[in-house]
Amino acid sequence: MHQFKPNVLFLNPSVTFYRFVKRISALNAVDINCIVLAYERDHYPGRELPVKFTSLGTIDQGAYLKRVRKFFDSVRLVRKNLRTADFLYAFGLDMAILGWVASLFFQQKPKIIYEVGDIREIFLGSGIISKAARWLDKFISKRARLIVVTSSAFAKEYFQNKLQLINSKFFEIENKLDQGLLEKRLPSERQNSQNKLVIGYFGVIRCERSWSLLKKLVKDSAGRVVLNVYGVPINIPSFERDCNEIENLHYYGSYTSPDDLPMIYSSVDLVWVVGLHGGDNHYWAKRCRYYEAGFFNKPMIGQLNTMDGKIIEQNALGPVFDFTDDQTVINSIKSITKDQLEQWTNNIIKMPENSFVYTDEHAKLGELMRRMMN
């Protein structure tokens, strides 16, 4: 039987950012007609989209005031493309606002799907700017037919408890990896040269407290602990100097996800899955590094009472700390043994594959869209 293909206009703030590429690729594969308008950035190297996209120009990391002008310049093009769309799929609040403004005065408005991958600290404060940000988020969220979240805690703790959006509809799609990566997964091989413990810190490197703790760990370990860093550093003033001056701290530059993941994960024994910045968001978020480490059978360092940390602790996938005292954490990591690493690795291997890999999440989301059309 012929299956109806909804026209979905995606507004994408970073054309190569992996989560956005994953979502569009997966929905395209389940017969969603994907039209993509996207901004370009130099910050995030990544895989190309499976469909052609129309560029909305280039925007810089941060520089939010400069973006406002860019957004106003984009309204006409967004409005033109929205006229034939059944859905507006917005990655983030800024894209949702842009799409809502562009659709003003339409007699037939597209249905808004609003995807949230984290809750920035500005939305969680008590000052007037934070209150205004929450008001705006609530205004847009009430107009969304569906809010897609990468962690169920965003729905419960932020949208329902903080914003009081009790009647909103939510759909969770975690930051898992694609089924197609299974054939590229390499056997887990520990790098045990000279009894070294190699820790990986990957992705957007923006947590200054994590950075401070990790570089102290490397310096205090008498050469045993090695830190491999791949990704994009943001707002860590000492980053370049530390990488140049600290022995056994290695920065290898940015990487393309998912293509480079087998290479970077094969080089480490243990993965840093901790984010100690961002207020409550770091308790609610489910980090990409958790899914990637699990996929590649690598033990992980987690934080107590976070979404990731709870799973790591319950299933003994690696050490978990409360981070009330950095020196206690450093001493514990330095004392990790080969036997502990092997036990944690075996526990990860025993986890159900769908803990880390997508199954039918996008097919369900596509079907949900079709039902919303009726």
Short mmCIF file of C-alpha atoms in Angstrom, two decimals:
data_model
loop_
_atom_site.label_atom_id
_atom_site.label_comp_id
_atom_site.label_asym_id
_atom_site.label_seq_id
_atom_site.Cartn_x
_atom_site.Cartn_y
_atom_site.Cartn_z
CA MET A 1 0.00 0.00 0.00
CA HIS A 2 1.29 3.48 -0.89
CA GLN A 3 2.53 5.34 2.17
CA PHE A 4 1.93 9.07 2.44
CA LYS A 5 5.19 11.08 2.60
CA PRO A 6 4.82 14.22 4.74
CA ASN A 7 6.76 17.27 3.59
CA VAL A 8 9.00 18.26 6.48
CA LEU A 9 11.04 21.46 6.44
CA PHE A 10 14.04 21.13 8.74
CA LEU A 11 15.60 24.31 10.13
CA ASN A 12 19.14 23.39 11.05
CA PRO A 13 21.55 25.74 12.89
CA SER A 14 24.64 23.72 11.89
CA VAL A 15 24.52 21.67 8.70
CA THR A 16 27.18 19.10 9.68
CA PHE A 17 26.37 18.69 13.39
CA TYR A 18 26.06 14.93 13.86
CA ARG A 19 22.79 14.78 15.81
CA PHE A 20 21.03 16.83 13.14
CA VAL A 21 22.51 14.75 10.33
CA LYS A 22 21.48 11.53 12.12
CA ARG A 23 17.90 12.70 12.54
CA ILE A 24 17.43 13.88 8.97
CA SER A 25 19.15 10.77 7.54
CA ALA A 26 17.03 8.40 9.61
CA LEU A 27 13.73 10.14 8.80
CA ASN A 28 14.65 10.29 5.12
CA ALA A 29 15.13 6.50 5.30
CA VAL A 30 11.55 5.99 6.58
CA ASP A 31 9.91 7.89 3.70
CA ILE A 32 9.75 11.38 5.10
CA ASN A 33 10.23 14.02 2.41
CA CYS A 34 13.06 16.10 3.92
CA ILE A 35 13.59 19.71 2.84
CA VAL A 36 16.55 21.25 4.65
CA LEU A 37 17.45 24.88 5.24
CA ALA A 38 20.67 25.12 7.21
CA TYR A 39 23.29 27.50 8.50
CA GLU A 40 26.92 26.61 7.98
CA ARG A 41 29.69 26.71 10.60
CA ASP A 42 33.38 25.99 10.56
CA HIS A 43 33.26 24.57 14.07
CA TYR A 44 31.66 21.19 13.46
CA PRO A 45 33.21 18.94 10.82
CA GLY A 46 30.85 16.09 10.07
CA ARG A 47 29.12 13.83 7.60
CA GLU A 48 27.18 15.34 4.72
CA LEU A 49 23.40 15.20 4.66
CA PRO A 50 21.73 12.50 2.55
CA VAL A 51 19.61 15.17 0.82
CA LYS A 52 20.46 18.50 -0.77
CA PHE A 53 20.19 21.52 1.49
CA THR A 54 19.76 25.24 0.95
CA SER A 55 22.27 27.38 2.82
CA LEU A 56 21.01 30.18 5.04
CA GLY A 57 24.53 31.59 5.33
CA THR A 58 27.34 31.19 7.82
CA ILE A 59 27.11 31.83 11.57
CA ASP A 60 29.82 31.82 14.22
CA GLN A 61 29.93 29.81 17.43
CA GLY A 62 28.39 31.96 20.19
CA ALA A 63 27.96 35.54 18.84
CA TYR A 64 24.21 35.35 19.53
CA LEU A 65 23.52 39.04 18.85
CA LYS A 66 25.11 38.78 15.41
CA ARG A 67 22.87 35.81 14.69
CA VAL A 68 19.73 37.91 15.10
CA ARG A 69 20.56 39.87 11.94
CA LYS A 70 21.26 36.61 10.10
CA PHE A 71 17.89 35.24 11.18
CA PHE A 72 16.02 38.31 9.98
CA ASP A 73 17.80 38.00 6.63
CA SER A 74 16.61 34.37 6.42
CA VAL A 75 12.90 34.96 7.08
CA ARG A 76 11.88 35.44 3.45
CA LEU A 77 13.57 32.22 2.26
CA VAL A 78 12.19 30.22 5.20
CA ARG A 79 8.71 31.61 4.58
CA LYS A 80 8.86 30.64 0.90
CA ASN A 81 9.77 27.03 1.75
CA LEU A 82 7.24 26.74 4.56
CA ARG A 83 4.29 27.36 2.25
CA THR A 84 4.31 23.76 0.99
CA ALA A 85 5.47 22.11 4.24
CA ASP A 86 3.28 19.91 6.40
CA PHE A 87 5.74 20.18 9.29
CA LEU A 88 8.37 22.57 10.52
CA TYR A 89 11.08 20.55 12.31
CA ALA A 90 13.22 22.97 14.33
CA PHE A 91 16.50 21.98 15.95
CA GLY A 92 16.62 24.28 18.97
CA LEU A 93 14.66 27.27 20.21
CA ASP A 94 16.26 29.80 17.86
CA MET A 95 15.23 27.75 14.82
CA ALA A 96 11.72 27.28 16.25
CA ILE A 97 11.37 31.05 16.70
CA LEU A 98 12.64 31.68 13.16
CA GLY A 99 10.12 29.21 11.75
CA TRP A 100 7.26 30.59 13.81
CA VAL A 101 8.00 34.16 12.72
CA ALA A 102 8.32 33.09 9.08
CA SER A 103 4.89 31.40 9.20
CA LEU A 104 3.04 34.39 10.66
CA PHE A 105 -0.17 35.23 8.81
CA PHE A 106 -0.27 31.89 7.00
CA GLN A 107 -3.83 30.64 6.78
CA GLN A 108 -2.57 27.06 6.87
CA LYS A 109 0.39 26.87 9.26
CA PRO A 110 2.76 23.90 9.27
CA LYS A 111 2.77 21.80 12.40
CA ILE A 112 5.80 22.54 14.58
CA ILE A 113 8.10 19.80 15.87
CA TYR A 114 10.69 21.22 18.25
CA GLU A 115 13.79 19.15 19.09
CA VAL A 116 15.77 19.81 22.27
CA GLY A 117 19.24 18.33 22.84
CA ASP A 118 20.15 20.28 25.98
CA ILE A 119 18.87 23.01 28.29
CA ARG A 120 21.30 25.93 28.33
CA GLU A 121 22.19 27.51 31.66
CA ILE A 122 20.51 30.79 30.73
CA PHE A 123 17.12 29.01 30.87
CA LEU A 124 17.72 27.79 34.42
CA GLY A 125 18.69 30.95 36.33
CA SER A 126 16.60 33.23 38.56
CA GLY A 127 17.45 36.58 36.94
CA ILE A 128 15.30 38.61 34.59
CA ILE A 129 17.11 37.38 31.46
CA SER A 130 16.57 33.75 32.46
CA LYS A 131 12.90 34.41 33.20
CA ALA A 132 12.49 36.07 29.81
CA ALA A 133 14.24 33.11 28.12
CA ARG A 134 11.91 30.64 29.84
CA TRP A 135 8.86 32.72 28.88
CA LEU A 136 9.94 32.66 25.25
CA ASP A 137 10.64 28.91 25.38
CA LYS A 138 7.23 28.28 26.91
CA PHE A 139 5.54 30.49 24.29
CA ILE A 140 7.09 28.51 21.44
CA SER A 141 6.73 25.10 23.12
CA LYS A 142 2.98 25.60 23.61
CA ARG A 143 2.66 26.04 19.86
CA ALA A 144 4.58 22.85 19.05
CA ARG A 145 2.57 19.74 18.21
CA LEU A 146 5.46 17.60 19.44
CA ILE A 147 8.65 18.17 21.43
CA VAL A 148 11.42 15.69 20.66
CA VAL A 149 13.93 15.32 23.52
CA THR A 150 17.20 13.41 23.72
CA SER A 151 16.58 12.72 27.41
CA SER A 152 13.29 12.04 29.18
CA ALA A 153 14.56 14.21 32.06
CA PHE A 154 14.29 17.30 29.84
CA ALA A 155 10.57 16.61 29.44
CA LYS A 156 9.93 15.90 33.12
CA GLU A 157 12.26 18.28 34.94
CA TYR A 158 12.29 21.27 32.60
CA PHE A 159 9.22 21.37 30.37
CA GLN A 160 6.72 19.83 32.79
CA ASN A 161 8.08 20.94 36.17
CA LYS A 162 9.72 24.29 35.35
CA LEU A 163 7.62 25.48 32.41
CA GLN A 164 4.42 23.75 33.62
CA LEU A 165 3.69 22.34 30.16
CA ILE A 166 1.66 19.44 31.49
CA ASN A 167 -0.33 18.83 28.29
CA SER A 168 2.53 18.97 25.79
CA LYS A 169 3.41 15.82 23.85
CA PHE A 170 6.97 14.51 24.06
CA PHE A 171 8.94 11.88 22.16
CA GLU A 172 12.35 10.70 23.34
CA ILE A 173 15.09 9.84 20.85
CA GLU A 174 18.37 9.29 22.68
CA ASN A 175 21.83 10.06 21.28
CA LYS A 176 22.39 6.48 20.14
CA LEU A 177 24.40 5.34 17.14
CA ASP A 178 23.13 4.13 13.78
CA GLN A 179 22.75 0.44 12.96
CA GLY A 180 25.05 0.94 9.97
CA LEU A 181 28.01 1.48 12.28
CA LEU A 182 27.83 -2.09 13.63
CA GLU A 183 29.87 -3.42 10.72
CA LYS A 184 32.62 -0.87 11.47
CA ARG A 185 32.89 -1.74 15.14
CA LEU A 186 36.36 -3.05 15.95
CA PRO A 187 37.11 -5.65 18.62
CA SER A 188 37.87 -3.98 21.96
CA GLU A 189 41.63 -3.81 22.40
CA ARG A 190 43.17 -2.38 25.54
CA GLN A 191 46.13 -0.10 25.09
CA ASN A 192 48.26 -1.56 27.90
CA SER A 193 51.70 -0.40 26.80
CA GLN A 194 53.94 0.00 29.86
CA ASN A 195 50.89 -0.17 32.15
CA LYS A 196 49.53 3.13 30.81
CA LEU A 197 45.91 4.10 31.48
CA VAL A 198 44.65 6.01 28.43
CA ILE A 199 41.57 8.20 29.00
CA GLY A 200 39.57 9.69 26.14
CA TYR A 201 37.83 13.08 26.28
CA PHE A 202 35.92 13.66 23.03
CA GLY A 203 33.44 16.05 21.46
CA VAL A 204 32.85 19.69 22.36
CA ILE A 205 35.38 20.39 25.13
CA ARG A 206 33.65 23.15 27.07
CA CYS A 207 33.66 22.00 30.72
CA GLU A 208 36.44 23.97 32.40
CA ARG A 209 36.20 22.05 35.67
CA SER A 210 36.54 18.71 33.85
CA TRP A 211 39.56 20.09 32.02
CA SER A 212 41.15 21.30 35.26
CA LEU A 213 40.64 17.93 36.96
CA LEU A 214 41.89 15.89 34.01
CA LYS A 215 45.08 17.88 33.49
CA LYS A 216 45.81 17.63 37.23
CA LEU A 217 45.22 13.87 37.02
CA VAL A 218 47.73 13.56 34.17
CA LYS A 219 50.35 15.64 35.99
CA ASP A 220 49.87 13.79 39.31
CA SER A 221 50.03 10.28 37.84
CA ALA A 222 53.82 10.05 37.42
CA GLY A 223 53.40 9.16 33.77
CA ARG A 224 50.79 6.41 34.18
CA VAL A 225 47.71 8.32 32.96
CA VAL A 226 47.56 9.57 29.37
CA LEU A 227 44.77 11.86 28.14
CA ASN A 228 43.73 11.71 24.46
CA VAL A 229 41.58 14.64 23.39
CA TYR A 230 39.67 14.90 20.11
CA GLY A 231 37.12 17.58 19.40
CA VAL A 232 36.46 21.31 19.55
CA PRO A 233 37.58 23.34 22.60
CA ILE A 234 35.25 26.18 23.57
CA ASN A 235 35.82 28.79 26.31
CA ILE A 236 38.82 27.07 27.92
CA PRO A 237 41.45 29.84 27.94
CA SER A 238 44.38 27.61 28.94
CA PHE A 239 43.62 24.83 26.45
CA GLU A 240 46.35 25.45 23.89
CA ARG A 241 49.00 26.16 26.50
CA ASP A 242 48.10 23.04 28.49
CA CYS A 243 48.28 20.84 25.40
CA ASN A 244 51.72 22.21 24.56
CA GLU A 245 53.17 22.06 28.07
CA ILE A 246 51.71 18.98 29.81
CA GLU A 247 53.41 15.68 29.06
CA ASN A 248 51.03 12.81 28.24
CA LEU A 249 48.18 15.22 27.38
CA HIS A 250 47.59 14.88 23.63
CA TYR A 251 45.21 16.98 21.53
CA TYR A 252 44.62 15.50 18.07
CA GLY A 253 42.25 18.15 16.71
CA SER A 254 38.66 17.86 15.54
CA TYR A 255 37.13 14.72 14.04
CA THR A 256 34.31 13.70 11.76
CA SER A 257 31.50 11.80 13.47
CA PRO A 258 30.69 8.98 12.97
CA ASP A 259 33.45 8.19 10.45
CA ASP A 260 36.35 8.70 12.86
CA LEU A 261 34.76 7.11 15.93
CA PRO A 262 36.31 3.63 15.49
CA MET A 263 39.76 5.20 15.31
CA ILE A 264 39.48 7.50 18.33
CA TYR A 265 37.78 4.94 20.59
CA SER A 266 40.23 2.16 19.72
CA SER A 267 43.05 4.27 21.18
CA VAL A 268 41.70 4.51 24.77
CA ASP A 269 40.98 2.36 27.81
CA LEU A 270 38.47 4.58 29.56
CA VAL A 271 36.14 7.40 28.43
CA TRP A 272 35.30 10.64 30.27
CA VAL A 273 31.48 10.84 30.21
CA VAL A 274 31.28 13.68 32.73
CA GLY A 275 30.08 17.27 32.29
CA LEU A 276 30.36 19.44 35.40
CA HIS A 277 29.02 22.63 33.80
CA GLY A 278 25.62 23.90 32.72
CA GLY A 279 23.70 23.75 36.00
CA ASP A 280 20.90 21.17 36.16
CA ASN A 281 21.36 20.32 32.48
CA HIS A 282 24.36 18.13 33.26
CA TYR A 283 22.18 16.00 35.57
CA TRP A 284 19.42 15.67 32.95
CA ALA A 285 21.41 15.18 29.72
CA LYS A 286 22.32 11.84 28.15
CA ARG A 287 25.70 12.42 26.55
CA CYS A 288 26.87 11.15 23.18
CA ARG A 289 30.08 9.90 24.81
CA TYR A 290 28.07 7.45 26.93
CA TYR A 291 26.48 5.80 23.88
CA GLU A 292 29.70 5.86 21.87
CA ALA A 293 31.78 4.36 24.71
CA GLY A 294 29.18 1.64 25.22
CA PHE A 295 29.00 0.91 21.50
CA PHE A 296 32.78 0.44 21.33
CA ASN A 297 32.88 -1.55 24.60
CA LYS A 298 34.90 1.03 26.48
CA PRO A 299 34.48 1.51 30.26
CA MET A 300 33.42 5.02 31.22
CA ILE A 301 33.87 7.49 34.06
CA GLY A 302 30.53 8.89 35.21
CA GLN A 303 28.99 11.21 37.77
CA LEU A 304 26.56 10.14 40.49
CA ASN A 305 22.91 11.14 40.09
CA THR A 306 23.21 12.05 36.41
CA MET A 307 21.20 10.18 33.79
CA ASP A 308 24.35 8.53 32.44
CA GLY A 309 25.89 7.98 35.87
CA LYS A 310 22.86 6.07 37.14
CA ILE A 311 23.13 3.55 34.29
CA ILE A 312 26.91 3.26 34.64
CA GLU A 313 26.57 2.62 38.38
CA GLN A 314 23.63 0.18 38.12
CA ASN A 315 25.37 -1.95 35.50
CA ALA A 316 28.99 -1.52 36.72
CA LEU A 317 30.20 -0.05 33.42
CA GLY A 318 32.97 1.99 35.05
CA PRO A 319 33.78 4.16 38.09
CA VAL A 320 31.23 6.74 39.23
CA PHE A 321 32.03 9.71 41.50
CA ASP A 322 30.14 12.52 43.21
CA PHE A 323 32.95 15.02 42.45
CA THR A 324 32.74 16.74 45.82
CA ASP A 325 36.52 16.34 46.15
CA ASP A 326 38.69 16.33 43.04
CA GLN A 327 41.69 14.76 44.75
CA THR A 328 39.62 11.74 45.79
CA VAL A 329 38.58 11.28 42.15
CA ILE A 330 42.19 11.62 40.97
CA ASN A 331 43.49 9.09 43.50
CA SER A 332 40.76 6.59 42.57
CA ILE A 333 41.38 6.85 38.83
CA LYS A 334 45.14 6.49 39.27
CA SER A 335 44.59 3.22 41.14
CA ILE A 336 42.38 1.54 38.49
CA THR A 337 43.62 -1.95 37.70
CA LYS A 338 43.65 -4.10 34.59
CA ASP A 339 41.20 -6.50 36.26
CA GLN A 340 38.74 -3.69 36.91
CA LEU A 341 38.92 -2.56 33.28
CA GLU A 342 38.30 -6.10 32.05
CA GLN A 343 35.30 -6.54 34.36
CA TRP A 344 33.75 -3.26 33.27
CA THR A 345 34.34 -4.16 29.63
CA ASN A 346 32.64 -7.54 30.08
CA ASN A 347 29.66 -5.84 31.71
CA ILE A 348 29.31 -3.49 28.74
CA ILE A 349 29.46 -6.39 26.30
CA LYS A 350 26.55 -8.01 28.18
CA MET A 351 24.34 -4.91 27.78
CA PRO A 352 21.47 -5.19 25.26
CA GLU A 353 22.56 -3.85 21.89
CA ASN A 354 19.66 -1.38 21.81
CA SER A 355 21.17 0.35 24.84
CA PHE A 356 23.53 2.07 22.44
CA VAL A 357 22.10 1.55 18.93
CA TYR A 358 18.90 2.82 17.31
CA THR A 359 16.20 0.29 16.48
CA ASP A 360 12.74 1.57 15.46
CA GLU A 361 12.74 5.05 17.08
CA HIS A 362 12.67 6.95 13.79
CA ALA A 363 10.07 4.69 12.21
CA LYS A 364 7.83 5.45 15.21
CA LEU A 365 8.48 9.18 14.86
CA GLY A 366 7.63 9.02 11.16
CA GLU A 367 4.41 7.16 11.91
CA LEU A 368 3.56 9.76 14.56
CA MET A 369 3.90 12.48 11.94
CA ARG A 370 1.57 10.64 9.58
CA ARG A 371 -1.02 10.27 12.36
CA MET A 372 -0.77 14.00 13.09
CA MET A 373 -1.76 14.65 9.46
CA ASN A 374 -5.14 12.96 9.92
#
